[in-house]
mmCIF file of C-alpha atoms in Angstrom:
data_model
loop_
_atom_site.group_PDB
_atom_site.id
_atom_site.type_symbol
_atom_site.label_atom_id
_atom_site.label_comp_id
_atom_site.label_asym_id
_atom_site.label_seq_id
_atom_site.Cartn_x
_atom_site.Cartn_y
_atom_site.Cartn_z
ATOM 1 C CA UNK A 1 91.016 143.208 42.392
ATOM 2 C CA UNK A 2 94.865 142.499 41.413
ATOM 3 C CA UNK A 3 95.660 139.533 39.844
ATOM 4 C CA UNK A 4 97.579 137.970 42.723
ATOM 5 C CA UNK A 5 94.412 138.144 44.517
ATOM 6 C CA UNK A 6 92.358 136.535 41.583
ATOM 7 C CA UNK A 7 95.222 134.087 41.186
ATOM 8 C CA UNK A 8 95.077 130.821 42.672
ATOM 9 C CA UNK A 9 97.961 128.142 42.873
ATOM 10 C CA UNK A 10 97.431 124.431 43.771
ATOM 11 C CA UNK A 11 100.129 121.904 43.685
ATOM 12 C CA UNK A 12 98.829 118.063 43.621
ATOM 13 C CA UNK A 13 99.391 115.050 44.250
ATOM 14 C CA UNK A 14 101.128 116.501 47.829
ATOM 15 C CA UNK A 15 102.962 114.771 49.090
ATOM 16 C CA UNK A 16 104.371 113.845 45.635
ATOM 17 C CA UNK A 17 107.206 111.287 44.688
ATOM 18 C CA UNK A 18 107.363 110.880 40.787
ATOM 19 C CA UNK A 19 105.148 113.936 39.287
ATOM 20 C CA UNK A 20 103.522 116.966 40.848
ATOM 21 C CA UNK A 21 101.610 119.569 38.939
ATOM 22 C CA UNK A 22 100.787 123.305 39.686
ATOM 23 C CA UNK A 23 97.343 124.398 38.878
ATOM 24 C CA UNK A 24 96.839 128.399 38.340
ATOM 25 C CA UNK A 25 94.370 128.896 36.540
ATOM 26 C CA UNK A 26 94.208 130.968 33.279
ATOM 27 C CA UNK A 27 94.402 134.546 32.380
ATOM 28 C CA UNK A 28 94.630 136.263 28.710
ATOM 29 C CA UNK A 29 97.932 138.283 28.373
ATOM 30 C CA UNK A 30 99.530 136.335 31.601
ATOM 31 C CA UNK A 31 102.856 134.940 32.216
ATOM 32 C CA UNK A 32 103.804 133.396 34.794
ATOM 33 C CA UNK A 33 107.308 132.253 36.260
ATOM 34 C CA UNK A 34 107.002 129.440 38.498
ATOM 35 C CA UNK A 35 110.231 128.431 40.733
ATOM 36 C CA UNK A 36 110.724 125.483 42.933
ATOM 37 C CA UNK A 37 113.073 125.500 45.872
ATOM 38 C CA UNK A 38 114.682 123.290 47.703
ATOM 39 C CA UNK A 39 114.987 122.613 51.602
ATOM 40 C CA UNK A 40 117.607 124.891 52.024
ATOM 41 C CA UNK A 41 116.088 127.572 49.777
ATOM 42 C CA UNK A 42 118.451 127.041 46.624
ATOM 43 C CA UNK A 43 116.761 127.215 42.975
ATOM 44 C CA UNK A 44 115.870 123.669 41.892
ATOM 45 C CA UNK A 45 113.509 124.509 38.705
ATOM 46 C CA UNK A 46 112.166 127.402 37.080
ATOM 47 C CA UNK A 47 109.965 127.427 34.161
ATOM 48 C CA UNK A 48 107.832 130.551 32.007
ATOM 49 C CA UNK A 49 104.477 129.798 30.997
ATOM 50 C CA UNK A 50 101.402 130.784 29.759
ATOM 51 C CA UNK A 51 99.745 127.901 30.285
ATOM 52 C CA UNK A 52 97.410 127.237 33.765
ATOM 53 C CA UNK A 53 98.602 123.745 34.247
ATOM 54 C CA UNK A 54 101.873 122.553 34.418
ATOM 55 C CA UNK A 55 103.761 119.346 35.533
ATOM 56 C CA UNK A 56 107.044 118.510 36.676
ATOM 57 C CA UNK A 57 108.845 115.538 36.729
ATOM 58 C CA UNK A 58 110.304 115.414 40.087
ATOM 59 C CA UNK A 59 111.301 111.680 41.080
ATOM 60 C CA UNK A 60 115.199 112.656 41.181
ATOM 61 C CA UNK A 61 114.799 115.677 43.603
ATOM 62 C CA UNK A 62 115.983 114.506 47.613
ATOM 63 C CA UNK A 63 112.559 113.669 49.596
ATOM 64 C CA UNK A 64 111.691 116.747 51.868
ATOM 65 C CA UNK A 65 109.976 119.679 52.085
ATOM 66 C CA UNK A 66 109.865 122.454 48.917
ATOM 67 C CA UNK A 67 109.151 125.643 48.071
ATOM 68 C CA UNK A 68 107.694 127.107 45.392
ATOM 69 C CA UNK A 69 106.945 130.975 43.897
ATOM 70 C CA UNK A 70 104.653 131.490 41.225
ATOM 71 C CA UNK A 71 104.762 135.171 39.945
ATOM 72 C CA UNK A 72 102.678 136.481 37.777
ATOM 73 C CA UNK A 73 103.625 139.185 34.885
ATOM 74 C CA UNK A 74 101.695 141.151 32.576
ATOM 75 C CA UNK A 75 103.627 143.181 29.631
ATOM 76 C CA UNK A 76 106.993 142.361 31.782
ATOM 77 C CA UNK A 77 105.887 144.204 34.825
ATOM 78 C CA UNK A 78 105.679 142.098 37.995
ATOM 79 C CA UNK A 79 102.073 142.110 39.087
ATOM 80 C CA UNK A 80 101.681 139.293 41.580
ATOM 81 C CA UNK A 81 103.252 136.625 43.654
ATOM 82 C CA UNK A 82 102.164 133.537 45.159
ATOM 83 C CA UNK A 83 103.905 130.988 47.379
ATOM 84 C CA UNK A 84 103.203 127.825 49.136
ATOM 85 C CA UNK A 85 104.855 124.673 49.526
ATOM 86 C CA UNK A 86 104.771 120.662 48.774
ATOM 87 C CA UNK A 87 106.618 117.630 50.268
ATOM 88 C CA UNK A 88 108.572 114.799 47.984
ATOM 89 C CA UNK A 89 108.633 111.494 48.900
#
């Protein structure tokens, strides 16, 4: 199957007020670009990684309802997108 079918994203604690991290798993030869976005859809944080765990420090975002896109890349093609969303306290 493609990866952004293998791929899985969680985002936890959620809601979240100081911290929240997004789970995705690990593949070899994967990068991923993982962008948060705020209520009214502008970028708030974007971050590469290779890792399958990472955590953002989020206590001086507004509370409310965010967005985030993790897209996954494999020798700088595109190969996969996920979305979903979290709520800050």
């Amino acid at each position: 199957p493609p990866i952004a079918q293998k791929m899985h994203v969680s985002a936890y604690p959620n809601p979240a007020s100081e911290h929240i991290t997004f789970e995705m798993g690990h593949v070899d030869n994967e990068r991923r670009l993982l962008s948060i976005y705020n209520p009214i859809g502008k970028l708030s944080r974007t971050i590469y990684t290779n890792s399958g765990s990472v955590t953002f420090h989020i206590a001086d975002l507004t509370a409310g309802l965010y967005f985030y896109q993790v897209q996954t890349t494999d020798h700088k093609r595109p190969v996969g997108v996920k979305q979903g969303k979290f709520i800050v306290q």
